[in-house]
Tab-separated table of C-alpha atoms in Angstrom:
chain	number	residue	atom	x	y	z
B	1	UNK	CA	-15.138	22.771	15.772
B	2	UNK	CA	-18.783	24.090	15.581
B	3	UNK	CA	-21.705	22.376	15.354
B	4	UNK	CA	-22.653	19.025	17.143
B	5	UNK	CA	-20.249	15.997	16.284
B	6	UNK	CA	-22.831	12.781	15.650
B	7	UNK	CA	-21.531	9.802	13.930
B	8	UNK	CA	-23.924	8.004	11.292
B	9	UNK	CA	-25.726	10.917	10.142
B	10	UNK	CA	-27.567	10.722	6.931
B	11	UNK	CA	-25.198	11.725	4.592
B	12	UNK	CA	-22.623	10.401	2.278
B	13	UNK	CA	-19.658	11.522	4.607
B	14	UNK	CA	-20.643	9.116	6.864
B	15	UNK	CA	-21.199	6.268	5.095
B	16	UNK	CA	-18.412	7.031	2.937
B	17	UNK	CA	-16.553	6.560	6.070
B	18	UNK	CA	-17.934	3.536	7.250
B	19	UNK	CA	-17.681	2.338	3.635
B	20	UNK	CA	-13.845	2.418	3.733
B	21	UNK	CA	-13.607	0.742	6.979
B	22	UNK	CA	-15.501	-1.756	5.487
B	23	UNK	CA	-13.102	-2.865	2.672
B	24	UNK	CA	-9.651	-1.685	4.970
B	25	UNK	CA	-10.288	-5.189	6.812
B	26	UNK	CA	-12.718	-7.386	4.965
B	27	UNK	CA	-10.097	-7.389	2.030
B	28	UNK	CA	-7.095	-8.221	4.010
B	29	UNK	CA	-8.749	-11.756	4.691
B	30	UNK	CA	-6.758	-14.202	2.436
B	31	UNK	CA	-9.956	-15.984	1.601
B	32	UNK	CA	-11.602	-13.212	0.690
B	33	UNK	CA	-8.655	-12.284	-1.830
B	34	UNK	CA	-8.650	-15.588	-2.707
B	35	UNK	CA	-12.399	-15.885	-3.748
B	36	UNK	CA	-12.262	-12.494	-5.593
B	37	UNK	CA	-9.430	-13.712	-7.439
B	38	UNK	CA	-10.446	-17.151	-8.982
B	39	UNK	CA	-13.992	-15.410	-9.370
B	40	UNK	CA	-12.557	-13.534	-12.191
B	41	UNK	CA	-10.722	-16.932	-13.681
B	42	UNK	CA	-13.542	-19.116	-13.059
B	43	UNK	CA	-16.192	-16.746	-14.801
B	44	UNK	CA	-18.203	-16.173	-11.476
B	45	UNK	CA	-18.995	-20.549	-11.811
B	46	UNK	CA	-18.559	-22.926	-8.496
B	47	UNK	CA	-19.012	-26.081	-11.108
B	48	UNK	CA	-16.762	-28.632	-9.722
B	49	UNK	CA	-14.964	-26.587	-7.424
B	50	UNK	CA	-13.497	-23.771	-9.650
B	51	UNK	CA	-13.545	-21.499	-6.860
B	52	UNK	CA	-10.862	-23.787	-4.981
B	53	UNK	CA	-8.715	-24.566	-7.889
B	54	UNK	CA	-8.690	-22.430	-9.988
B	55	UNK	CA	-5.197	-20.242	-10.863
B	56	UNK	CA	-5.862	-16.761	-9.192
B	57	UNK	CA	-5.630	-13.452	-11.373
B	58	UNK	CA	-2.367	-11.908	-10.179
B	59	UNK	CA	-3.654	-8.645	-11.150
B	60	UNK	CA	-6.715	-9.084	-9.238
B	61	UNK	CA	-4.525	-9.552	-6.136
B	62	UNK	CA	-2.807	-6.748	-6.470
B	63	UNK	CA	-5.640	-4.178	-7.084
B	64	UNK	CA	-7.426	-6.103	-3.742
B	65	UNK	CA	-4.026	-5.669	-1.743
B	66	UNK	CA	-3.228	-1.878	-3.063
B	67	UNK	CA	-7.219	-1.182	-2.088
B	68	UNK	CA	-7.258	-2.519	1.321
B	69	UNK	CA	-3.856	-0.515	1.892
B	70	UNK	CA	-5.684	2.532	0.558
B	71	UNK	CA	-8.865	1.989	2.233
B	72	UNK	CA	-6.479	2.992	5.379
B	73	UNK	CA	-5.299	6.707	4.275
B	74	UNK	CA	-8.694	8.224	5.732
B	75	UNK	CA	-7.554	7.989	9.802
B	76	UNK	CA	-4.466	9.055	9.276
B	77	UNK	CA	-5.723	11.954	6.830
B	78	UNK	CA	-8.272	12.612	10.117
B	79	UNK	CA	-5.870	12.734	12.171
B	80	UNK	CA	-3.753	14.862	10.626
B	81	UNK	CA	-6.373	17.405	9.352
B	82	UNK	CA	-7.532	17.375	13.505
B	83	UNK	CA	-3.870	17.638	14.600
B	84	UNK	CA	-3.028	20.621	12.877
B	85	UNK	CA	-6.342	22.678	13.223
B	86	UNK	CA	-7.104	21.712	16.687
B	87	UNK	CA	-4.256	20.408	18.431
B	88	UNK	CA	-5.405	22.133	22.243
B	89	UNK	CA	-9.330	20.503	21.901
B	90	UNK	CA	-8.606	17.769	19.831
B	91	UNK	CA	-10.727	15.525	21.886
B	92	UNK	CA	-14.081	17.197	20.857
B	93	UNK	CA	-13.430	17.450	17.428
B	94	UNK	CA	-15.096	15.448	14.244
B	95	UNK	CA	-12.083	13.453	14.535
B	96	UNK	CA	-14.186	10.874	17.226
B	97	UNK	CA	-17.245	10.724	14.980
B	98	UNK	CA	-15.917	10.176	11.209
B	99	UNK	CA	-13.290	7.878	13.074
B	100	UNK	CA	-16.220	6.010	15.143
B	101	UNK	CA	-17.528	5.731	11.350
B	102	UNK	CA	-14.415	4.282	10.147
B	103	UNK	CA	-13.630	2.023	13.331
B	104	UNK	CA	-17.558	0.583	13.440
B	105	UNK	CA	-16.997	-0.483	9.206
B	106	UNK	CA	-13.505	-1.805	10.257
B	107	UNK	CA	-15.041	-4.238	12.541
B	108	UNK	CA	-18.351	-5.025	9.980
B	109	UNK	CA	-15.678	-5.501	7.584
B	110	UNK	CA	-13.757	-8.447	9.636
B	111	UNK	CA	-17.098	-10.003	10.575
B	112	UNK	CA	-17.848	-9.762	6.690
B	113	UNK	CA	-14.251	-11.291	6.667
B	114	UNK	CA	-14.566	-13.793	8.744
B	115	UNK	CA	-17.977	-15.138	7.475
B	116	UNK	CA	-16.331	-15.762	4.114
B	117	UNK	CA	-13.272	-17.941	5.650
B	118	UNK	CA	-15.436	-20.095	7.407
B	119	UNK	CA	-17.352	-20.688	3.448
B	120	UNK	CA	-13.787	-21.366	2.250
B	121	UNK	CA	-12.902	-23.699	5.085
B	122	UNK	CA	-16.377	-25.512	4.581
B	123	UNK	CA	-15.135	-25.986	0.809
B	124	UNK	CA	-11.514	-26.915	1.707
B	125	UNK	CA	-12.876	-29.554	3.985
B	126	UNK	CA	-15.626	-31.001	1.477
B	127	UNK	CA	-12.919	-31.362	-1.248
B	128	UNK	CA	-9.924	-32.978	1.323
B	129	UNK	CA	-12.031	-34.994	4.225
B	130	UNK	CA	-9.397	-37.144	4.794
B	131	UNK	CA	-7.006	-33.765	5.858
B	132	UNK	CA	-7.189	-33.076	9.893
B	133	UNK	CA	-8.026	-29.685	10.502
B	134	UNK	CA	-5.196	-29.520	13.233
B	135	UNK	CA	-2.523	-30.933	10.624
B	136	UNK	CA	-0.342	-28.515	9.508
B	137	UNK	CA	-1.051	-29.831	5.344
B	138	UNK	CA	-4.426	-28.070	6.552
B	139	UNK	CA	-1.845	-24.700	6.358
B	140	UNK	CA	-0.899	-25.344	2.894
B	141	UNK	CA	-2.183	-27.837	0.931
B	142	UNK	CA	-0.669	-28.460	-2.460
B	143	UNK	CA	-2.061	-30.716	-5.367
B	144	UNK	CA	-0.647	-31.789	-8.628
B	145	UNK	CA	-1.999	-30.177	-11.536
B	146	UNK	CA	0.042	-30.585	-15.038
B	147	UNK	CA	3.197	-32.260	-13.099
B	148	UNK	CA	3.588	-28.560	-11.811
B	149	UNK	CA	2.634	-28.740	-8.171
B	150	UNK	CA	0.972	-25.540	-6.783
B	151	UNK	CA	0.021	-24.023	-3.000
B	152	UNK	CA	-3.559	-24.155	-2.665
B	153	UNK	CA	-2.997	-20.820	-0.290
B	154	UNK	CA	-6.857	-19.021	-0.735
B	155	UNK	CA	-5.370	-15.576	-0.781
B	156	UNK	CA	-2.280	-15.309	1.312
B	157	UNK	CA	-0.299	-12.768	-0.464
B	158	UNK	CA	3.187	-14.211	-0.200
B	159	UNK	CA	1.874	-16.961	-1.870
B	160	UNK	CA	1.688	-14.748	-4.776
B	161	UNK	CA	5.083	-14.315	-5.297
B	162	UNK	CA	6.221	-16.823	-8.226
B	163	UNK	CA	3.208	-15.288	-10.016
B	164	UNK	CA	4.224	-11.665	-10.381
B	165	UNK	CA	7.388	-9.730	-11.443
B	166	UNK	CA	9.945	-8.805	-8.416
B	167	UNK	CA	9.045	-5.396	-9.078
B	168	UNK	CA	5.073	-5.491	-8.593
B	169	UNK	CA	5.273	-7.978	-6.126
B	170	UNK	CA	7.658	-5.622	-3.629
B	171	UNK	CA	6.136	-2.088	-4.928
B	172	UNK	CA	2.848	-3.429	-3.295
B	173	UNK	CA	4.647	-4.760	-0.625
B	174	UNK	CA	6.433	-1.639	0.485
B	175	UNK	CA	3.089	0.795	-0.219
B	176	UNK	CA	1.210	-1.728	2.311
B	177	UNK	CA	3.691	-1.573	4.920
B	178	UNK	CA	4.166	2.588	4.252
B	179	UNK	CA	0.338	2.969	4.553
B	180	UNK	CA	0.118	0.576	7.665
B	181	UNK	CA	3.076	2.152	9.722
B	182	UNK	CA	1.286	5.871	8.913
B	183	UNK	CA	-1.532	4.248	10.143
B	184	UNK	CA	-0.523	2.781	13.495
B	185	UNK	CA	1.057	5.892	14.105
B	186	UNK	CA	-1.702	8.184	13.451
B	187	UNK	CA	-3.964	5.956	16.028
B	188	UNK	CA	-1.128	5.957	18.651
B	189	UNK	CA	-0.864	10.131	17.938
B	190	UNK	CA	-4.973	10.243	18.392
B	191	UNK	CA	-5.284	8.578	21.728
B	192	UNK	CA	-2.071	10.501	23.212
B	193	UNK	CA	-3.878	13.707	21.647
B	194	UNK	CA	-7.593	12.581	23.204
B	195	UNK	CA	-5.780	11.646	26.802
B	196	UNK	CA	-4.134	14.875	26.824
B	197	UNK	CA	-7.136	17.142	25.812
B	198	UNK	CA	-9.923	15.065	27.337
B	199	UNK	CA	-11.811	16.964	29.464
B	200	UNK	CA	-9.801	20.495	28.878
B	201	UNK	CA	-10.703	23.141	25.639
B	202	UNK	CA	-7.838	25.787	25.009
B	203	UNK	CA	-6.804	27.473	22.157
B	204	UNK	CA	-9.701	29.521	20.291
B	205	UNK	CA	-12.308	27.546	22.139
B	206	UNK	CA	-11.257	27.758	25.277
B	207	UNK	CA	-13.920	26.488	27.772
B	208	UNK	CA	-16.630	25.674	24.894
B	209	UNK	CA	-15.900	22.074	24.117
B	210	UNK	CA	-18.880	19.672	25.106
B	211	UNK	CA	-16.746	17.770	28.226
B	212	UNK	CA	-14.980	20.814	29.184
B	213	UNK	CA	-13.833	20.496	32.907
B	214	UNK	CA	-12.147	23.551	35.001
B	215	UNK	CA	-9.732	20.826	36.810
B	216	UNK	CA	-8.878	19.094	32.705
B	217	UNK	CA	-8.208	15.688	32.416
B	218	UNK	CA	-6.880	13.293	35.055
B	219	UNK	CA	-3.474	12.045	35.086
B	220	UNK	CA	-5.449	8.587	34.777
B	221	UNK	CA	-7.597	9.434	31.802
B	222	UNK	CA	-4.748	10.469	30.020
B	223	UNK	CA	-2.710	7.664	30.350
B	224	UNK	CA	-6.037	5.231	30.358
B	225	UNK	CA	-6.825	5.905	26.495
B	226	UNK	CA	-3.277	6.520	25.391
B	227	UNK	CA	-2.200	2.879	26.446
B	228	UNK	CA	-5.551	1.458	25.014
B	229	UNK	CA	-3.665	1.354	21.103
B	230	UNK	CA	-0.546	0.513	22.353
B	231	UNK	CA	-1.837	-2.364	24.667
B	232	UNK	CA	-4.128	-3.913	21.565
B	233	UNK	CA	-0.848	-3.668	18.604
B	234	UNK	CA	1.265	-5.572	21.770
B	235	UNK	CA	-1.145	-8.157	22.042
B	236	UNK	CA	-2.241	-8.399	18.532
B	237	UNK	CA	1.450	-8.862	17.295
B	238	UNK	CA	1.913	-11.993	20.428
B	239	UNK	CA	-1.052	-13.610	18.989
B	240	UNK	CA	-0.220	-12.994	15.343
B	241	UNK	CA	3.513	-14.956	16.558
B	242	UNK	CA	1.749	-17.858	17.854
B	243	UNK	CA	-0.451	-18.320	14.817
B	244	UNK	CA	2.654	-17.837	12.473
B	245	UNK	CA	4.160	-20.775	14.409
């Protein structure tokens, strides 16, 4: 592509970008879904702990699950856009920068994320002291409330369930898991593409990219930042197992 690829330039592009990042991973946090969602039923009030018990909005849960989902399009729409336009010098294309823009909001986002579960756990733990936070009640705690006994799950989509019809509750289901496999396939896709093109330019610009190298990438490069995704899913999914447990 021409012209200089910089990431964070002054313009809305950018933080557009960033933006979507962002809310991709800070809205995925059950506590954050949670807190958005008894916000609306509370009225925005923390008097006596209406942020805790109060019934979350279904619909509220839905829009915040279908927006993180969505928030997730823009890589894979990179990628694609990259893939078919510059397949032989796809590693010095805009690709690196507006995804560097995405990537650096994804991480804000779960630092954003995480901030607010540690203000729900302070809340959880003010309103049951007497709960261990190694005890696996601390998981799911339930109270009474009208004889009807309900999870007090801050967010956790599942948990949803008896709230909304079959058909809402799998529609968003099946767009999430559609939009995430498109996604971890576009990233896997990238870093094969950026190994295999790293330090070579064919095609149209052929010898013009920035990192261009007569001898093009080494056998280690290439494999180096292709195994990087598929390394970090691996481990991510063996930690996610032991937490589920």
């Amino acid at each position: 592509e021409e012209g200089d690829n910089i990431a964070f330039t002054l313009t809305f592009n950018s933080f557009g970008h960033c933006l979507q990042g962002i809310l991709a991973s800070a809205l995925i946090f059950p506590a954050v879904v949670g807190t958005l969602s008894r916000l609306v039923e509370s009225g925005g009030s923390e008097w006596s702990g209406r942020l805790i018990f109060a019934s979350p909005n279904k619909w509220v849960v839905i829009i915040v699950e279908l927006l993180a989902g969505l928030m997730t399009v823009y890589p894979t729409y990179n990628f694609m856009k990259r893939l078919l336009k510059y397949p032989e010098s796809f590693a010095s294309t805009s690709y690196m920068n507006n995804g560097f823009e995405w990537a650096f909001g994804f991480l804000f986002g779960i630092s954003l994320g995480c901030l607010v579960t540690s203000f729900t756990r302070t809340k959880f733990r003010r309103q049951f002291p007497s709960i261990s936070r190694h005890s696996s009640k601390a998981k799911k705690l339930h109270f009474r409330e009208d004889d009807d006994e309900r999870p007090l799950a801050y967010g956790l989509y599942s948990d949803h369930k008896n709230y909304m019809s079959p058909a809402a509750y799998w529609s968003v289901n099946i767009i999430r898991t559609v939009l995430g496999v498109f996604l971890v396939f576009s990233i896997i896709g990238a870093a094969i593409l950026t190994g295999d093109t790293w330090n070579s330019c064919r095609g149209d610009l052929d010898g013009q990219c920035v990192n261009y190298r007569d001898d093009g990438p080494s056998l280690a490069i290439t494999i180096s930042i292709a195994a990087i995704p598929v390394v970090t899913y691996v481990v991510a999914i063996i930690i996610s197992r032991d937490f589920s447990n």
